[in-house]
XYZ file of C-alpha atoms in Angstrom:
730
model
C 0.000 0.000 0.000
C 1.161 3.539 -0.682
C 0.077 4.817 2.727
C -1.138 3.414 6.023
C -3.772 4.711 8.406
C -3.935 1.941 10.984
C -0.284 0.893 11.325
C 3.090 2.617 11.176
C 5.361 1.958 8.205
C 8.888 2.188 9.627
C 11.161 0.414 7.154
C 14.314 2.385 6.345
C 16.227 1.036 3.325
C 19.461 2.715 4.371
C 19.248 1.310 7.879
C 18.451 -2.185 6.603
C 21.304 -2.068 4.086
C 23.798 -1.322 6.850
C 22.990 -4.559 8.676
C 23.981 -8.189 8.221
C 21.175 -10.738 7.556
C 20.582 -11.527 11.228
C 20.741 -7.828 12.000
C 17.998 -7.191 9.443
C 15.842 -9.860 11.104
C 16.308 -8.096 14.427
C 15.574 -4.746 12.793
C 12.376 -6.083 11.234
C 11.364 -7.547 14.569
C 11.994 -4.324 16.467
C 9.967 -2.108 14.147
C 7.100 -4.597 14.073
C 7.101 -4.857 17.861
C 7.262 -1.088 18.305
C 3.682 -0.694 17.029
C 1.160 -2.079 19.511
C -1.405 -2.336 16.704
C 0.838 -4.916 15.054
C 1.645 -7.075 18.060
C 1.629 -6.891 21.837
C 4.526 -6.971 24.277
C 6.121 -10.410 24.288
C 3.714 -11.609 21.608
C 4.411 -12.976 18.153
C 7.685 -14.031 16.604
C 9.704 -13.555 13.444
C 12.210 -15.647 11.534
C 14.590 -15.761 8.593
C 16.069 -18.789 6.823
C 19.650 -17.789 6.116
C 22.664 -19.442 4.553
C 25.459 -19.854 7.081
C 28.841 -21.558 7.126
C 28.537 -24.800 9.088
C 31.230 -24.726 11.818
C 31.440 -28.547 11.663
C 31.838 -29.036 7.905
C 32.800 -25.602 6.650
C 30.040 -25.955 4.048
C 27.113 -23.562 3.512
C 23.936 -24.674 5.253
C 20.443 -23.267 5.719
C 19.794 -21.996 9.236
C 16.476 -20.894 10.712
C 16.909 -17.867 12.925
C 13.702 -17.468 14.955
C 12.781 -15.469 18.012
C 13.318 -17.816 20.927
C 11.185 -18.653 23.916
C 10.225 -15.548 25.866
C 11.484 -12.138 24.901
C 9.806 -9.223 23.222
C 10.033 -8.199 19.568
C 10.257 -4.478 20.329
C 13.290 -4.899 22.554
C 14.842 -8.069 21.118
C 18.548 -8.349 20.363
C 20.555 -11.121 18.715
C 20.619 -12.942 22.045
C 16.829 -13.381 21.884
C 16.969 -15.488 18.712
C 17.613 -19.197 18.469
C 19.363 -20.678 15.431
C 18.616 -24.173 14.134
C 19.574 -26.322 11.168
C 16.564 -26.015 8.871
C 17.044 -29.450 7.308
C 17.144 -31.118 10.710
C 13.850 -29.471 11.609
C 12.317 -30.779 8.384
C 13.745 -34.238 9.073
C 11.992 -34.262 12.444
C 8.766 -34.765 10.491
C 9.861 -38.321 9.678
C 10.708 -38.960 13.306
C 7.358 -37.598 14.392
C 5.480 -39.463 11.673
C 6.855 -42.760 12.942
C 5.362 -42.218 16.403
C 2.203 -44.210 17.062
C 1.077 -41.701 19.695
C 1.293 -38.626 17.457
C -1.540 -36.134 17.213
C -2.715 -32.777 18.538
C -1.928 -32.438 22.273
C -0.368 -35.929 22.230
C 2.795 -36.812 24.115
C 4.623 -37.243 20.831
C 3.897 -33.630 19.913
C 5.191 -32.350 23.242
C 8.267 -34.577 22.953
C 9.223 -32.843 19.709
C 9.886 -29.625 21.622
C 12.728 -31.360 23.421
C 14.149 -32.444 20.069
C 14.754 -28.864 18.902
C 17.941 -28.676 20.952
C 19.370 -31.425 18.719
C 18.983 -29.076 15.757
C 20.822 -26.187 17.411
C 23.229 -24.385 15.115
C 26.598 -23.201 16.425
C 25.824 -23.961 20.091
C 23.306 -21.107 20.358
C 22.006 -21.287 23.975
C 18.696 -19.522 23.330
C 15.786 -21.926 23.940
C 13.574 -22.438 20.896
C 10.001 -21.213 20.780
C 7.037 -23.562 20.747
C 6.183 -21.835 17.440
C 9.384 -23.002 15.724
C 7.591 -25.513 13.391
C 5.274 -22.745 12.143
C 8.299 -20.863 10.811
C 10.218 -23.890 9.604
C 7.406 -25.641 7.748
C 6.026 -22.740 5.681
C 7.934 -22.040 2.457
C 8.912 -18.370 2.861
C 12.479 -17.400 3.671
C 11.169 -14.681 5.986
C 8.174 -15.217 8.276
C 6.147 -12.954 10.579
C 3.725 -14.355 13.141
C 1.865 -11.422 14.686
C -1.001 -10.827 17.120
C -2.660 -7.635 15.853
C -5.903 -6.619 17.521
C -7.611 -6.236 14.141
C -6.643 -9.710 12.945
C -7.553 -11.321 16.276
C -10.926 -9.555 16.092
C -11.592 -11.604 12.957
C -10.014 -14.725 14.468
C -12.263 -14.391 17.546
C -15.443 -13.899 15.519
C -18.113 -16.569 15.293
C -17.815 -16.639 11.486
C -14.045 -16.300 11.257
C -13.529 -18.472 8.166
C -16.262 -16.721 6.216
C -14.979 -13.277 7.171
C -11.415 -14.213 6.232
C -12.543 -15.031 2.695
C -14.694 -11.909 2.496
C -11.961 -9.552 3.655
C -8.856 -11.071 2.067
C -10.209 -13.080 -0.822
C -7.646 -15.727 -1.724
C -4.713 -13.836 -0.179
C -5.137 -15.432 3.218
C -5.931 -19.059 4.016
C -7.560 -20.248 7.231
C -6.727 -22.829 9.873
C -9.101 -23.433 12.794
C -7.869 -23.126 16.372
C -5.028 -25.483 17.138
C -2.646 -25.303 20.023
C 0.759 -23.967 18.878
C 3.211 -26.742 18.118
C 4.204 -29.442 15.656
C 0.692 -30.310 14.474
C -0.114 -26.690 13.692
C 3.153 -26.419 11.741
C 2.212 -29.493 9.703
C -1.265 -28.108 9.050
C 0.246 -24.866 7.765
C 2.693 -26.789 5.608
C -0.174 -28.655 3.940
C -2.116 -25.433 3.358
C 0.884 -23.814 1.689
C 1.527 -26.923 -0.431
C -2.105 -27.113 -1.543
C -2.211 -23.353 -2.252
C 1.242 -22.310 -3.524
C 0.136 -18.712 -4.105
C -0.963 -18.205 -0.490
C 1.463 -16.251 1.685
C -0.618 -15.832 4.812
C -2.815 -17.927 7.097
C -5.495 -16.782 9.539
C -5.163 -18.766 12.774
C -8.559 -19.196 14.392
C -8.759 -17.399 17.773
C -5.055 -16.750 17.719
C -3.540 -14.404 15.126
C -1.945 -14.816 11.716
C 1.255 -15.748 9.953
C 2.662 -14.329 6.706
C 5.802 -14.894 4.649
C 7.858 -13.875 1.649
C 11.270 -14.640 0.187
C 12.239 -10.970 0.509
C 12.435 -9.534 4.012
C 11.143 -6.067 3.147
C 8.312 -7.603 1.134
C 7.494 -9.821 4.115
C 7.334 -6.762 6.377
C 5.163 -4.889 3.900
C 2.830 -7.860 3.418
C 2.343 -8.091 7.186
C 1.395 -4.417 7.351
C -0.863 -4.638 4.291
C -2.893 -7.461 5.778
C -3.300 -5.696 9.123
C -4.248 -2.465 7.340
C -6.894 -4.247 5.293
C -8.395 -5.917 8.374
C -8.353 -2.654 10.323
C -10.017 -0.690 7.524
C -12.770 -3.312 7.195
C -13.463 -3.285 10.931
C -13.427 0.508 11.127
C -15.939 0.853 8.314
C -18.317 -1.595 9.992
C -17.760 0.020 13.381
C -18.543 3.516 12.124
C -21.592 2.260 10.257
C -22.965 0.876 13.544
C -22.556 4.216 15.311
C -18.891 4.208 16.316
C -17.850 5.022 19.861
C -21.333 6.132 20.887
C -22.775 2.666 20.456
C -19.676 0.577 21.164
C -20.361 -2.390 23.423
C -24.078 -1.592 23.422
C -23.591 2.017 24.492
C -22.942 3.534 27.902
C -24.610 2.210 31.036
C -22.587 4.288 33.500
C -20.762 7.617 33.355
C -17.073 8.198 34.016
C -16.089 9.923 37.232
C -13.905 13.030 37.002
C -10.146 12.390 37.241
C -10.053 13.576 40.870
C -12.880 11.211 41.757
C -11.217 8.266 40.012
C -7.931 8.913 41.793
C -9.729 9.158 45.136
C -11.474 5.824 44.562
C -8.306 4.111 43.368
C -6.092 5.383 46.194
C -8.711 4.394 48.780
C -9.458 0.918 47.442
C -6.167 -0.283 45.949
C -4.199 -1.170 49.116
C -7.175 -3.176 50.416
C -7.604 -4.845 47.030
C -3.879 -5.609 46.881
C -4.159 -7.361 50.214
C -7.109 -9.399 48.968
C -5.392 -10.669 45.807
C -2.044 -11.205 47.571
C -3.177 -14.057 49.782
C -0.564 -16.445 48.361
C 2.063 -14.080 46.958
C 2.242 -10.306 46.852
C 1.313 -8.485 43.681
C 2.117 -5.112 42.162
C -0.678 -3.127 40.538
C -1.129 -1.022 37.421
C -4.034 1.365 36.919
C -5.570 2.057 33.505
C -8.257 4.728 33.226
C -7.928 6.103 29.726
C -10.860 6.757 27.399
C -10.837 3.333 25.713
C -10.894 1.230 28.863
C -13.514 3.502 30.440
C -15.701 3.191 27.344
C -15.652 -0.562 27.869
C -16.130 -0.777 31.654
C -18.980 1.753 31.477
C -20.821 -0.105 28.717
C -23.991 -2.197 28.750
C -22.172 -5.222 27.298
C -19.134 -5.117 29.594
C -20.463 -7.694 32.052
C -21.411 -10.147 29.278
C -18.160 -9.814 27.364
C -15.945 -9.874 30.452
C -17.575 -13.100 31.582
C -16.828 -14.741 28.229
C -13.126 -14.271 28.842
C -10.308 -13.651 26.403
C -9.569 -15.387 23.125
C -5.912 -15.209 22.118
C -3.682 -17.554 24.177
C -1.189 -14.748 24.730
C -3.975 -12.785 26.401
C -5.315 -15.257 28.915
C -1.906 -16.515 29.988
C -1.605 -13.096 31.627
C -5.202 -12.019 32.169
C -6.412 -15.475 33.296
C -9.493 -17.073 31.828
C -11.526 -13.924 32.553
C -11.346 -10.665 34.523
C -13.366 -9.705 37.580
C -16.045 -7.219 36.543
C -17.790 -5.384 39.408
C -21.260 -4.068 38.568
C -21.003 -0.915 40.694
C -22.848 2.306 39.881
C -20.398 5.200 40.212
C -23.253 7.727 40.151
C -25.375 6.287 42.973
C -23.160 3.991 45.087
C -20.371 4.861 47.509
C -16.925 3.505 48.366
C -18.276 1.181 51.044
C -20.620 -0.358 48.492
C -17.752 -0.827 46.039
C -15.642 -2.559 48.668
C -18.542 -4.852 49.580
C -19.164 -5.759 45.930
C -15.466 -6.334 45.329
C -15.271 -8.668 48.320
C -18.260 -10.664 47.071
C -16.885 -10.656 43.527
C -13.490 -11.925 44.658
C -15.070 -14.752 46.629
C -17.164 -15.818 43.628
C -14.202 -15.467 41.257
C -12.125 -17.863 43.349
C -14.982 -20.371 43.376
C -15.398 -20.049 39.606
C -11.678 -20.506 39.026
C -11.575 -23.595 41.244
C -14.566 -25.019 39.347
C -12.841 -24.269 36.021
C -9.728 -26.069 37.223
C -11.623 -29.066 38.604
C -13.720 -29.479 35.470
C -10.813 -29.141 33.034
C -7.845 -30.748 34.774
C -6.135 -33.930 33.612
C -4.541 -36.640 35.694
C -1.089 -35.092 35.198
C -2.095 -31.422 35.397
C -0.010 -29.167 37.655
C -1.601 -28.098 40.936
C -4.090 -25.249 40.778
C -2.419 -21.868 40.708
C -3.477 -18.692 42.494
C -7.264 -18.393 42.009
C -7.370 -14.596 42.342
C -8.032 -12.376 39.316
C -5.213 -10.491 37.628
C -7.601 -7.955 36.065
C -10.351 -6.037 37.902
C -12.819 -3.822 36.024
C -14.737 -1.038 37.807
C -17.347 1.109 35.985
C -16.691 4.836 36.099
C -13.174 4.271 37.405
C -11.222 1.948 35.104
C -9.081 -1.164 35.326
C -6.540 -2.540 37.780
C -4.065 -5.194 36.616
C -1.823 -7.256 38.896
C 1.523 -8.940 38.331
C 4.562 -10.191 40.205
C 6.350 -6.932 39.394
C 5.577 -3.617 37.754
C 6.632 -4.817 34.327
C 4.349 -7.867 34.477
C 1.385 -5.882 35.768
C 1.823 -3.382 32.932
C 1.960 -6.268 30.450
C -1.212 -7.689 31.997
C -2.931 -4.321 31.626
C -1.661 -4.034 28.059
C -3.025 -7.451 27.168
C -6.457 -6.693 28.534
C -6.419 -3.420 26.621
C -5.777 -5.592 23.562
C -8.583 -7.952 24.577
C -10.977 -5.005 24.771
C -9.977 -3.877 21.285
C -10.445 -7.433 20.001
C -13.948 -7.568 21.473
C -14.760 -4.152 20.010
C -13.654 -5.269 16.545
C -15.341 -8.672 16.706
C -18.645 -7.190 17.872
C -18.466 -4.595 15.093
C -18.192 -7.177 12.304
C -19.837 -10.245 13.828
C -20.147 -11.810 17.290
C -17.240 -12.210 19.682
C -16.517 -15.735 20.901
C -13.962 -16.771 23.506
C -11.711 -19.794 23.396
C -13.502 -22.837 24.881
C -12.580 -23.313 28.523
C -10.973 -26.709 27.980
C -8.734 -25.285 25.270
C -7.866 -22.341 27.504
C -7.032 -24.698 30.375
C -4.881 -26.878 28.155
C -2.791 -23.819 27.325
C -2.712 -22.355 30.832
C -1.796 -25.680 32.460
C 0.209 -27.115 29.561
C 3.050 -29.192 30.985
C 5.481 -27.403 28.691
C 4.265 -24.067 30.055
C 4.664 -25.388 33.582
C 8.197 -26.556 32.770
C 8.994 -23.060 31.521
C 7.721 -21.589 34.802
C 9.810 -24.037 36.790
C 12.935 -23.072 34.826
C 12.599 -19.427 35.729
C 15.246 -18.175 38.153
C 14.320 -17.836 41.806
C 12.828 -14.498 42.724
C 15.078 -12.008 44.473
C 14.812 -11.493 48.204
C 12.634 -8.371 48.069
C 10.725 -9.279 44.905
C 7.030 -8.318 44.821
C 7.593 -5.583 47.417
C 7.260 -1.807 47.333
C 9.630 0.103 49.608
C 9.330 3.815 50.344
C 12.611 5.539 51.171
C 12.070 8.978 52.692
C 15.128 11.159 52.271
C 16.171 9.374 49.077
C 17.356 12.518 47.367
C 20.827 12.342 48.885
C 23.167 10.725 51.367
C 22.048 7.651 53.304
C 18.583 7.671 51.743
C 19.917 7.698 48.208
C 22.341 4.882 49.016
C 19.562 2.890 50.712
C 17.330 3.184 47.652
C 20.113 1.868 45.412
C 20.887 -0.961 47.853
C 17.316 -2.165 48.233
C 16.422 -2.116 44.544
C 19.216 -4.638 43.906
C 17.162 -7.175 45.849
C 14.172 -6.850 43.522
C 12.080 -4.265 45.367
C 10.195 -1.419 43.733
C 11.455 1.856 45.165
C 9.503 5.014 45.935
C 12.114 7.743 46.330
C 10.711 10.511 48.561
C 12.326 13.799 49.480
C 11.339 17.323 50.416
C 13.183 18.220 47.221
C 11.101 16.484 44.539
C 13.777 17.027 41.898
C 16.348 15.188 44.018
C 13.907 12.306 44.601
C 13.197 12.032 40.893
C 16.908 12.137 40.092
C 17.499 9.091 42.314
C 14.565 7.295 40.673
C 15.963 8.074 37.229
C 19.356 6.671 38.242
C 17.626 3.430 39.239
C 15.642 3.238 36.009
C 18.747 3.941 33.954
C 20.466 1.003 35.617
C 17.623 -1.519 35.762
C 15.333 -0.395 32.939
C 11.631 0.423 33.028
C 10.417 -3.054 32.056
C 8.672 -4.231 28.906
C 5.030 -3.428 29.634
C 3.612 -0.346 27.927
C 0.295 0.104 29.768
C -0.643 2.187 32.796
C -1.987 5.739 33.011
C -0.747 8.671 35.067
C 1.637 7.718 37.860
C 0.954 4.056 37.130
C 2.804 4.389 33.826
C 6.087 3.878 35.666
C 8.886 1.391 36.104
C 10.633 0.020 39.191
C 11.158 3.448 40.777
C 9.379 6.785 41.072
C 10.310 10.062 42.756
C 7.800 11.935 44.903
C 7.848 14.964 47.184
C 6.693 14.959 50.797
C 7.116 17.118 53.871
C 7.142 14.702 56.792
C 6.161 17.442 59.249
C 2.838 17.821 57.381
C 0.282 14.994 57.677
C -1.567 16.073 54.559
C 1.654 15.958 52.547
C 2.416 12.460 53.823
C -1.112 11.252 53.042
C -0.940 12.697 49.531
C 2.369 10.896 48.948
C 1.041 7.555 50.219
C -2.045 7.893 48.002
C 0.221 8.472 45.009
C 2.149 5.312 45.892
C -1.152 3.409 45.821
C -1.900 4.796 42.356
C 1.573 3.859 41.130
C 1.960 0.362 42.585
C -1.242 -0.564 44.419
C 0.231 -0.224 47.904
C 3.507 -0.539 49.795
C 5.284 -2.939 52.132
C 8.101 -1.145 53.944
C 9.146 2.403 54.752
C 12.656 3.587 55.558
C 12.782 7.086 57.036
C 16.292 8.427 56.507
C 15.342 12.117 56.498
C 16.783 14.143 59.345
C 18.234 17.513 60.274
C 21.207 18.793 62.259
C 21.296 22.489 63.020
C 24.826 23.613 64.017
C 24.969 25.588 67.270
C 26.420 29.065 67.667
C 29.643 29.777 69.518
C 27.845 29.446 72.849
C 26.556 25.997 71.945
C 22.905 27.051 71.446
C 20.475 27.172 68.533
C 17.430 29.477 68.143
C 14.153 28.262 69.631
C 12.537 27.860 66.221
C 15.428 25.634 65.127
C 14.964 23.549 68.275
C 11.318 23.006 67.304
C 12.290 22.284 63.702
C 14.830 19.676 64.860
C 12.198 17.814 66.857
C 9.554 18.223 64.140
C 11.733 16.523 61.546
C 13.666 14.024 63.657
C 10.807 12.854 65.893
C 7.356 14.168 65.030
C 7.875 13.600 61.307
C 8.684 9.937 61.847
C 5.596 9.589 64.038
C 3.387 11.227 61.395
C 4.763 8.863 58.738
C 4.119 5.846 60.946
C 0.630 6.965 61.922
C -0.504 7.702 58.352
C 1.169 4.617 56.895
C -0.444 2.373 59.504
C -3.871 3.347 58.177
C -2.840 1.919 54.813
C -1.053 -1.092 56.300
C -4.246 -2.022 58.173
C -6.336 -1.721 54.994
C -3.843 -3.817 53.083
C -3.557 -6.463 55.806
C -0.063 -7.528 54.719
C 2.958 -7.650 57.039
C 5.081 -4.518 56.798
C 8.279 -2.925 58.082
C 9.139 0.542 59.319
C 12.743 1.594 59.886
C 13.514 4.954 61.480
C 16.834 6.752 61.678
C 18.184 7.586 65.113
C 21.843 8.180 65.962
C 24.684 7.058 68.173
C 24.363 10.598 69.578
C 21.122 9.475 71.222
C 23.166 7.554 73.794
C 26.045 10.004 74.238
C 25.708 13.316 76.101
C 28.061 16.009 74.836
C 28.260 19.703 74.104
C 27.311 21.419 70.875
C 24.388 19.308 69.650
C 21.810 19.468 72.432
C 18.730 19.634 70.198
C 19.942 16.988 67.779
C 21.060 14.551 70.466
C 17.884 14.797 72.536
C 15.720 14.498 69.416
C 17.541 11.322 68.481
C 17.128 9.986 72.017
C 13.400 10.585 71.581
C 13.564 8.830 68.205
C 15.156 5.819 69.905
C 12.198 5.560 72.241
C 9.761 6.259 69.420
C 11.044 3.065 67.781
C 10.130 1.091 70.894
C 6.740 2.728 71.321
C 5.778 2.251 67.670
C 6.916 -1.374 67.749
C 4.240 -1.946 70.389
C 1.577 0.235 68.765
C 1.932 -1.239 65.271
C 2.385 -4.886 66.245
C 1.839 -7.565 65.127
C 1.255 -6.275 61.587
C 4.311 -4.023 61.303
C 7.831 -4.495 62.637
C 9.458 -1.234 63.711
C 13.208 -0.870 64.106
C 15.844 1.814 63.891
C 19.287 2.389 62.460
C 21.689 4.507 64.494
C 24.451 5.912 62.295
C 27.395 7.923 63.513
C 30.248 9.836 61.925
C 28.912 9.412 58.396
C 30.684 12.281 56.699
C 31.471 11.109 53.170
C 28.363 11.240 50.997
C 26.183 12.642 53.784
C 23.917 15.608 53.102
C 24.180 16.547 56.779
C 27.845 17.518 56.444
C 28.039 20.532 54.113
C 31.389 22.309 53.793
C 30.742 24.825 56.570
C 29.870 22.096 59.098
C 32.951 20.102 58.079
C 35.169 23.145 58.602
C 33.493 23.858 61.931
C 34.150 20.289 63.078
C 37.778 20.392 61.922
C 38.290 23.599 63.864
C 36.525 22.147 66.914
C 38.893 19.186 66.980
C 41.987 21.272 66.086
C 42.552 19.376 62.862
C 44.772 21.422 60.485
C 43.176 22.586 57.215
C 43.425 25.406 54.677
C 40.604 27.816 53.863
C 40.980 27.142 50.142
C 41.350 23.373 50.559
C 39.091 21.238 48.348
C 35.899 20.048 50.013
C 36.677 16.381 49.292
C 39.996 16.754 51.096
C 38.307 18.361 54.107
C 35.691 15.613 54.232
C 38.359 12.887 54.055
C 40.247 14.435 56.975
C 37.162 14.635 59.160
C 36.010 11.134 58.198
C 39.390 9.681 59.100
C 39.392 11.543 62.424
C 36.010 10.053 63.290
C 37.157 6.627 62.100
C 40.215 6.761 64.362
C 37.898 7.220 67.350
C 36.110 3.941 66.634
C 37.057 0.411 67.530
C 37.152 -0.702 63.879
C 39.245 2.297 62.736
C 37.317 2.472 59.461
C 35.402 5.411 57.949
C 31.626 4.916 57.987
C 29.843 5.407 54.682
C 26.200 5.689 53.569
C 26.590 2.214 52.035
C 27.285 0.810 55.519
C 24.009 2.296 56.741
C 22.094 1.089 53.681
C 23.053 -2.488 54.492
C 21.373 -2.158 57.874
C 18.148 -0.798 56.354
C 18.099 -3.710 53.922
C 18.564 -6.270 56.686
C 15.765 -4.789 58.768
C 13.164 -4.846 55.983
C 14.190 -8.310 54.808
C 13.139 -11.606 56.361
C 16.646 -12.157 57.668
C 15.706 -10.381 60.898
C 12.014 -11.229 60.762
C 11.775 -11.765 64.533
C 13.423 -8.457 65.385
C 11.278 -5.453 66.340
C 11.647 -2.516 68.695
C 15.430 -2.576 68.274
C 18.014 -0.054 67.132
C 21.023 -1.308 65.174
C 24.100 0.870 65.528
C 26.334 1.317 62.510
C 29.030 3.537 63.949
C 32.266 1.576 63.589
C 32.278 0.832 67.320
C 31.895 3.959 69.438
C 32.300 2.584 72.933
C 30.838 5.789 74.365
C 27.531 4.844 72.724
C 27.405 1.306 74.081
C 24.056 0.577 75.729
C 24.109 1.184 79.430
């Protein structure tokens, strides 16, 4: 086609020409995956049959390069592609044909997946996709298997075969639903042999596959077919009234953004606790126009109950979402919570019944029966996953499911995959084996940790330390820019994940930066509500924020600075604990609170009266809160001392003042780093370990206290001071 309305044409001849053959496959994959209307995150695969030099014989041989198991086309690199001897894959047909137990879903078919490793070219470690036969057995040198919403709308229509002929004529063949694998590859091979001119096949309730001997032509053909399907659907959709009549028209009205945020922030921590009965989940909120059009509609309940169609969808969204028939115009939050509770109970019963009815003798044990997608009229959608990336993928896939239902209902009648077929994909032994092969989750996986004071010093170091263990980090600081800078450092190092869904704050990765004034309850509450919108709730809070006001020459500070010292070092921590506990109680999940005290709390000395007494109060606050918040929340403290290097509490003027106080020689024009090193070494020499104390040393203590390593420890203060005997407990 000369121009495209429904997909993006991104092929660049100059770019393609600069790449080697495998590089062009990766390039094609990336530009296909970059357009959500072409395929979803992690969905679909591409391949090229290329001539390579056999490392064993030195002779040219045909090699199938195909996107391997897992991975995402948009972000794929060479490492995401497996390489296999094409002739060996073809020869497997004889091996398979000789099996007496061959057939769709038969053991012989599953056994063939294990054979792919025997066809590996050049010791490529990437595991092969279950879709490998689809690419190997069709004749094209270059193959695209995509999951476009428009194509799946046709595939998920009651009259799919008829519509395929009507829309594409003889340009696209049709194969009814078959589970991906060897049998589907053989079926496609026969279709292409019987119809040599065909270069594409509609896969019932799945997607489509297309091919060509020229890679650019293959890319263009893929786009042309999606464009044609999209144009057909759009014409039918507009003829039926378009958005105004979509899904039977509106039943409920959308709440204003402020109202939606208020509902979400109030209900999400409780909902997170409800769905996290077995393992904790991270949430993603979607409340854009398209999802609201669906959840508000007359047909939403009917269509949601049918469940999803494409296997890629329901592997993430489960067999169906939880739709709550709540009237946002006439019912309140208490009513929503009551209906959600009843809906969750029924959902679990339905899922257990689905499992019991569909299971086989060798099926894996039933997995978590809670929904991963919750739909609320007037408000939007909440998706859950083991981490932010997975929850965004889940949300993305249900967005796709909604578009599929919209398209199918516009041209025909939407039908879901039969429950037995869905179960046989969800609980496929090969799928279970893939899950079992996944690496163990990190120690703080599935958790959200708020670090207050993360803009600098100990807080910044703590945020970087904790994220290494798999936690999602909310960086909070009075200086919002500093908090966001720390969050950006984390994202730059660990990435934002592969999901592309989520609206507002929920469109985030493993870290966000927020502002809060811990001496202001309203500011704390606003921050905690934003955390709920971003991640669904939180698990632990580390308060590293603090203040030290240097005294004048007489050893005193102004009265207002005395009050400020106590407000930040004591009252602020209490406000955080008191507001957070409201959320912790709603959520019902075990949590951790770690406050920052100081070795100064146990040592009386001149020059820091306000600071030292405030930290002594903070020490006791730890003990009091441990009692008040038990048994749901463990409360502990970290008592640093002499942290000079990297600390925001030691600006140049305080360092110089301390050097002068201790008669340590220095020059007025001496570099700040040099001054800091001198003071740090002086403090280190006073300790038993004779080592300078760094923010990283403190961060290790915060990590230990929010982990399960010290799960029976509460009401305690861990000193990280290098061994100041003056501060020993007495």
